[in-house]
Amino acid sequence: MLDKIATTPTRPYLIRALHEWCTDNGLTPYVAVMVDPSVQVPREYVKDGEIVLNVSLDATSSLALGNEFIEFKARFAGVSRDISVPINRVIAIYARENGQGMAFPLEATNEAEATPPEVVGLDQATGHSRSDAKQPQLARVDTHQKDDHADGEPNPPRPGGGARPALKRVK
């Protein structure tokens, strides 16, 4: 029986694969990042300790999806900024247009907070993450307009219309 074999983490490989999938399909890859002092992003865009970044080739320059960091230059309010995100601070990568992607558990910064590094995928049917662990979950948010009928049932989504899907943190 094999005990734990030392291998490289899967997270950077999965991030690169989903980035490539988005790009190949004409979708816009976004990464959700849990911000701490090791994350170099414009702090004025951080909300509730998180930031969502467009990592498409059109929105970035010098994009490097490495094993330890995601690094690139991007414009915020017309000003070019250097962005550096440690891979272990990425909590999700997904396509802006349809919300398909993958969520990851947040890796602890010290051993007292450590949890097993398991990848959490989004269930396409429900939009909820698939995990039995006590991890923050990401859920798809229906952003279509809802007008309630007299019977209390919302209108079905308009074909080809409505606002774009988004992910919402569920605790």
mmCIF file of C-alpha atoms in Angstrom:
data_model
loop_
_atom_site.group_PDB
_atom_site.id
_atom_site.type_symbol
_atom_site.label_atom_id
_atom_site.label_comp_id
_atom_site.label_asym_id
_atom_site.label_seq_id
_atom_site.Cartn_x
_atom_site.Cartn_y
_atom_site.Cartn_z
ATOM 1 C CA MET A 1 0.000 0.000 0.000
ATOM 2 C CA LEU A 2 1.293 3.420 -0.907
ATOM 3 C CA ASP A 3 1.445 6.098 1.695
ATOM 4 C CA LYS A 4 1.265 9.708 0.618
ATOM 5 C CA ILE A 5 3.531 10.163 -2.393
ATOM 6 C CA ALA A 6 5.085 13.587 -2.754
ATOM 7 C CA THR A 7 3.581 15.158 -5.863
ATOM 8 C CA THR A 8 3.114 18.674 -7.108
ATOM 9 C CA PRO A 9 -0.246 20.310 -6.365
ATOM 10 C CA THR A 10 -2.968 19.924 -9.006
ATOM 11 C CA ARG A 11 -4.408 23.429 -8.577
ATOM 12 C CA PRO A 12 -2.044 25.258 -10.992
ATOM 13 C CA TYR A 13 -2.576 22.585 -13.662
ATOM 14 C CA LEU A 14 -6.353 22.761 -13.316
ATOM 15 C CA ILE A 15 -6.274 26.563 -13.467
ATOM 16 C CA ARG A 16 -4.211 26.453 -16.677
ATOM 17 C CA ALA A 17 -6.496 23.797 -18.184
ATOM 18 C CA LEU A 18 -9.684 25.746 -17.435
ATOM 19 C CA HIS A 19 -8.085 28.972 -18.691
ATOM 20 C CA GLU A 20 -7.237 27.208 -21.959
ATOM 21 C CA TRP A 21 -10.747 25.711 -22.179
ATOM 22 C CA CYS A 22 -12.329 29.148 -21.743
ATOM 23 C CA THR A 23 -10.003 30.695 -24.328
ATOM 24 C CA ASP A 24 -10.560 27.903 -26.870
ATOM 25 C CA ASN A 25 -14.334 28.283 -26.531
ATOM 26 C CA GLY A 26 -14.407 32.073 -26.802
ATOM 27 C CA LEU A 27 -15.307 32.488 -23.124
ATOM 28 C CA THR A 28 -13.845 34.947 -20.608
ATOM 29 C CA PRO A 29 -11.885 33.286 -17.784
ATOM 30 C CA TYR A 30 -12.314 34.894 -14.364
ATOM 31 C CA VAL A 31 -10.472 33.953 -11.172
ATOM 32 C CA ALA A 32 -11.879 34.591 -7.700
ATOM 33 C CA VAL A 33 -9.121 35.340 -5.191
ATOM 34 C CA MET A 34 -9.148 35.452 -1.388
ATOM 35 C CA VAL A 35 -6.974 38.479 -0.629
ATOM 36 C CA ASP A 36 -4.312 38.550 2.078
ATOM 37 C CA PRO A 37 -0.987 40.441 2.350
ATOM 38 C CA SER A 38 0.674 38.022 -0.140
ATOM 39 C CA VAL A 39 -1.752 39.032 -2.919
ATOM 40 C CA GLN A 40 -0.725 42.038 -5.021
ATOM 41 C CA VAL A 41 -3.911 43.605 -6.403
ATOM 42 C CA PRO A 42 -5.447 47.089 -6.294
ATOM 43 C CA ARG A 43 -6.929 47.115 -2.787
ATOM 44 C CA GLU A 44 -9.660 49.582 -3.758
ATOM 45 C CA TYR A 45 -11.307 46.781 -5.789
ATOM 46 C CA VAL A 46 -11.262 44.217 -2.957
ATOM 47 C CA LYS A 47 -14.707 43.537 -1.494
ATOM 48 C CA ASP A 48 -15.239 41.402 1.609
ATOM 49 C CA GLY A 49 -11.658 40.163 1.374
ATOM 50 C CA GLU A 50 -12.116 38.898 -2.187
ATOM 51 C CA ILE A 51 -11.478 40.106 -5.710
ATOM 52 C CA VAL A 52 -12.542 38.690 -9.064
ATOM 53 C CA LEU A 53 -10.062 39.191 -11.897
ATOM 54 C CA ASN A 54 -10.539 38.899 -15.642
ATOM 55 C CA VAL A 55 -7.557 36.806 -16.789
ATOM 56 C CA SER A 56 -8.432 36.689 -20.486
ATOM 57 C CA LEU A 57 -5.655 37.314 -22.982
ATOM 58 C CA ASP A 58 -7.488 40.477 -24.114
ATOM 59 C CA ALA A 59 -7.630 41.939 -20.575
ATOM 60 C CA THR A 60 -4.053 41.161 -19.532
ATOM 61 C CA SER A 61 -0.525 41.538 -20.797
ATOM 62 C CA SER A 62 2.459 39.375 -19.867
ATOM 63 C CA LEU A 63 0.125 36.748 -18.384
ATOM 64 C CA ALA A 64 2.049 33.959 -16.631
ATOM 65 C CA LEU A 65 0.061 31.079 -15.128
ATOM 66 C CA GLY A 66 2.846 29.479 -13.109
ATOM 67 C CA ASN A 67 2.917 26.746 -10.490
ATOM 68 C CA GLU A 68 3.360 29.234 -7.630
ATOM 69 C CA PHE A 69 1.871 32.526 -8.917
ATOM 70 C CA ILE A 70 -0.477 34.028 -11.482
ATOM 71 C CA GLU A 71 1.203 37.222 -12.667
ATOM 72 C CA PHE A 72 0.152 39.789 -15.258
ATOM 73 C CA LYS A 73 -0.375 43.456 -15.983
ATOM 74 C CA ALA A 74 -3.891 44.859 -16.269
ATOM 75 C CA ARG A 75 -5.563 48.229 -16.463
ATOM 76 C CA PHE A 76 -7.786 49.418 -13.633
ATOM 77 C CA ALA A 77 -9.568 52.713 -14.318
ATOM 78 C CA GLY A 78 -7.102 53.306 -17.144
ATOM 79 C CA VAL A 79 -3.984 52.787 -14.996
ATOM 80 C CA SER A 80 -1.689 49.823 -15.679
ATOM 81 C CA ARG A 81 -1.082 47.727 -12.545
ATOM 82 C CA ASP A 82 1.145 44.730 -11.805
ATOM 83 C CA ILE A 83 -0.903 41.833 -10.414
ATOM 84 C CA SER A 84 0.561 38.882 -8.518
ATOM 85 C CA VAL A 85 -1.628 36.182 -6.990
ATOM 86 C CA PRO A 86 -0.244 33.135 -5.178
ATOM 87 C CA ILE A 87 -1.905 30.022 -6.620
ATOM 88 C CA ASN A 88 -3.063 28.927 -3.151
ATOM 89 C CA ARG A 89 -5.180 32.112 -2.838
ATOM 90 C CA VAL A 90 -7.258 31.280 -5.959
ATOM 91 C CA ILE A 91 -10.628 29.982 -4.808
ATOM 92 C CA ALA A 92 -12.276 29.570 -8.234
ATOM 93 C CA ILE A 93 -11.796 29.859 -11.974
ATOM 94 C CA TYR A 94 -14.871 30.069 -14.188
ATOM 95 C CA ALA A 95 -16.250 31.379 -17.460
ATOM 96 C CA ARG A 96 -17.983 34.731 -17.092
ATOM 97 C CA GLU A 97 -20.589 33.909 -19.711
ATOM 98 C CA ASN A 98 -21.980 30.683 -18.250
ATOM 99 C CA GLY A 99 -20.468 30.256 -14.772
ATOM 100 C CA GLN A 100 -18.903 26.889 -15.635
ATOM 101 C CA GLY A 101 -15.628 26.287 -13.871
ATOM 102 C CA MET A 102 -14.115 24.926 -10.707
ATOM 103 C CA ALA A 103 -13.928 26.059 -7.104
ATOM 104 C CA PHE A 104 -11.074 25.173 -4.768
ATOM 105 C CA PRO A 105 -10.861 25.071 -0.979
ATOM 106 C CA LEU A 106 -8.842 27.894 0.500
ATOM 107 C CA GLU A 107 -5.456 26.582 1.575
ATOM 108 C CA ALA A 108 -4.453 27.570 5.088
ATOM 109 C CA THR A 109 -1.650 30.040 5.687
ATOM 110 C CA ASN A 110 -0.548 28.224 8.837
ATOM 111 C CA GLU A 111 -0.737 24.612 9.985
ATOM 112 C CA ALA A 112 -3.445 25.287 12.604
ATOM 113 C CA GLU A 113 -5.847 26.247 9.779
ATOM 114 C CA ALA A 114 -4.753 23.443 7.435
ATOM 115 C CA THR A 115 -7.380 21.408 5.619
ATOM 116 C CA PRO A 116 -6.800 18.651 3.080
ATOM 117 C CA PRO A 117 -6.228 20.224 -0.356
ATOM 118 C CA GLU A 118 -9.219 18.816 -2.219
ATOM 119 C CA VAL A 119 -10.499 20.303 -5.450
ATOM 120 C CA VAL A 120 -14.165 21.203 -5.330
ATOM 121 C CA GLY A 121 -15.998 21.106 -8.655
ATOM 122 C CA LEU A 122 -19.203 22.919 -9.463
ATOM 123 C CA ASP A 123 -22.170 20.670 -10.142
ATOM 124 C CA GLN A 124 -23.507 21.799 -13.512
ATOM 125 C CA ALA A 125 -27.088 20.873 -12.632
ATOM 126 C CA THR A 126 -27.320 22.853 -9.401
ATOM 127 C CA GLY A 127 -24.369 25.247 -9.606
ATOM 128 C CA HIS A 128 -23.387 24.211 -6.069
ATOM 129 C CA SER A 129 -19.958 22.911 -5.197
ATOM 130 C CA ARG A 130 -19.516 19.193 -4.681
ATOM 131 C CA SER A 131 -17.748 18.660 -1.367
ATOM 132 C CA ASP A 132 -18.421 16.968 1.927
ATOM 133 C CA ALA A 133 -15.809 19.093 3.722
ATOM 134 C CA LYS A 134 -16.727 22.265 5.609
ATOM 135 C CA GLN A 135 -15.480 24.586 2.879
ATOM 136 C CA PRO A 136 -16.975 27.806 1.628
ATOM 137 C CA GLN A 137 -19.257 26.983 -1.283
ATOM 138 C CA LEU A 138 -19.792 28.847 -4.511
ATOM 139 C CA ALA A 139 -23.238 28.760 -6.020
ATOM 140 C CA ARG A 140 -24.534 29.981 -9.347
ATOM 141 C CA VAL A 141 -26.794 32.990 -9.013
ATOM 142 C CA ASP A 142 -29.652 33.331 -11.470
ATOM 143 C CA THR A 143 -29.398 36.890 -12.702
ATOM 144 C CA HIS A 144 -32.408 36.803 -15.030
ATOM 145 C CA GLN A 145 -35.178 39.249 -14.237
ATOM 146 C CA LYS A 146 -37.957 37.647 -12.211
ATOM 147 C CA ASP A 147 -41.482 39.038 -12.276
ATOM 148 C CA ASP A 148 -43.698 37.067 -9.929
ATOM 149 C CA HIS A 149 -47.071 35.999 -11.268
ATOM 150 C CA ALA A 150 -50.151 35.971 -9.092
ATOM 151 C CA ASP A 151 -49.470 32.288 -8.352
ATOM 152 C CA GLY A 152 -46.023 33.182 -6.975
ATOM 153 C CA GLU A 153 -44.099 31.454 -9.781
ATOM 154 C CA PRO A 154 -41.346 33.532 -11.423
ATOM 155 C CA ASN A 155 -41.272 34.081 -15.172
ATOM 156 C CA PRO A 156 -38.960 31.675 -16.989
ATOM 157 C CA PRO A 157 -35.648 33.147 -18.209
ATOM 158 C CA ARG A 158 -35.828 34.905 -21.564
ATOM 159 C CA PRO A 159 -34.168 32.895 -24.351
ATOM 160 C CA GLY A 160 -30.821 34.469 -25.200
ATOM 161 C CA GLY A 161 -31.464 37.419 -22.921
ATOM 162 C CA GLY A 162 -30.922 38.556 -19.391
ATOM 163 C CA ALA A 163 -27.878 39.503 -17.417
ATOM 164 C CA ARG A 164 -24.775 37.348 -17.326
ATOM 165 C CA PRO A 165 -24.435 34.587 -14.728
ATOM 166 C CA ALA A 166 -22.346 35.171 -11.628
ATOM 167 C CA LEU A 167 -21.002 33.199 -8.701
ATOM 168 C CA LYS A 168 -21.982 34.029 -5.157
ATOM 169 C CA ARG A 169 -20.215 32.833 -2.000
ATOM 170 C CA VAL A 170 -22.544 30.811 0.218
ATOM 171 C CA LYS A 171 -21.474 30.228 3.824
#
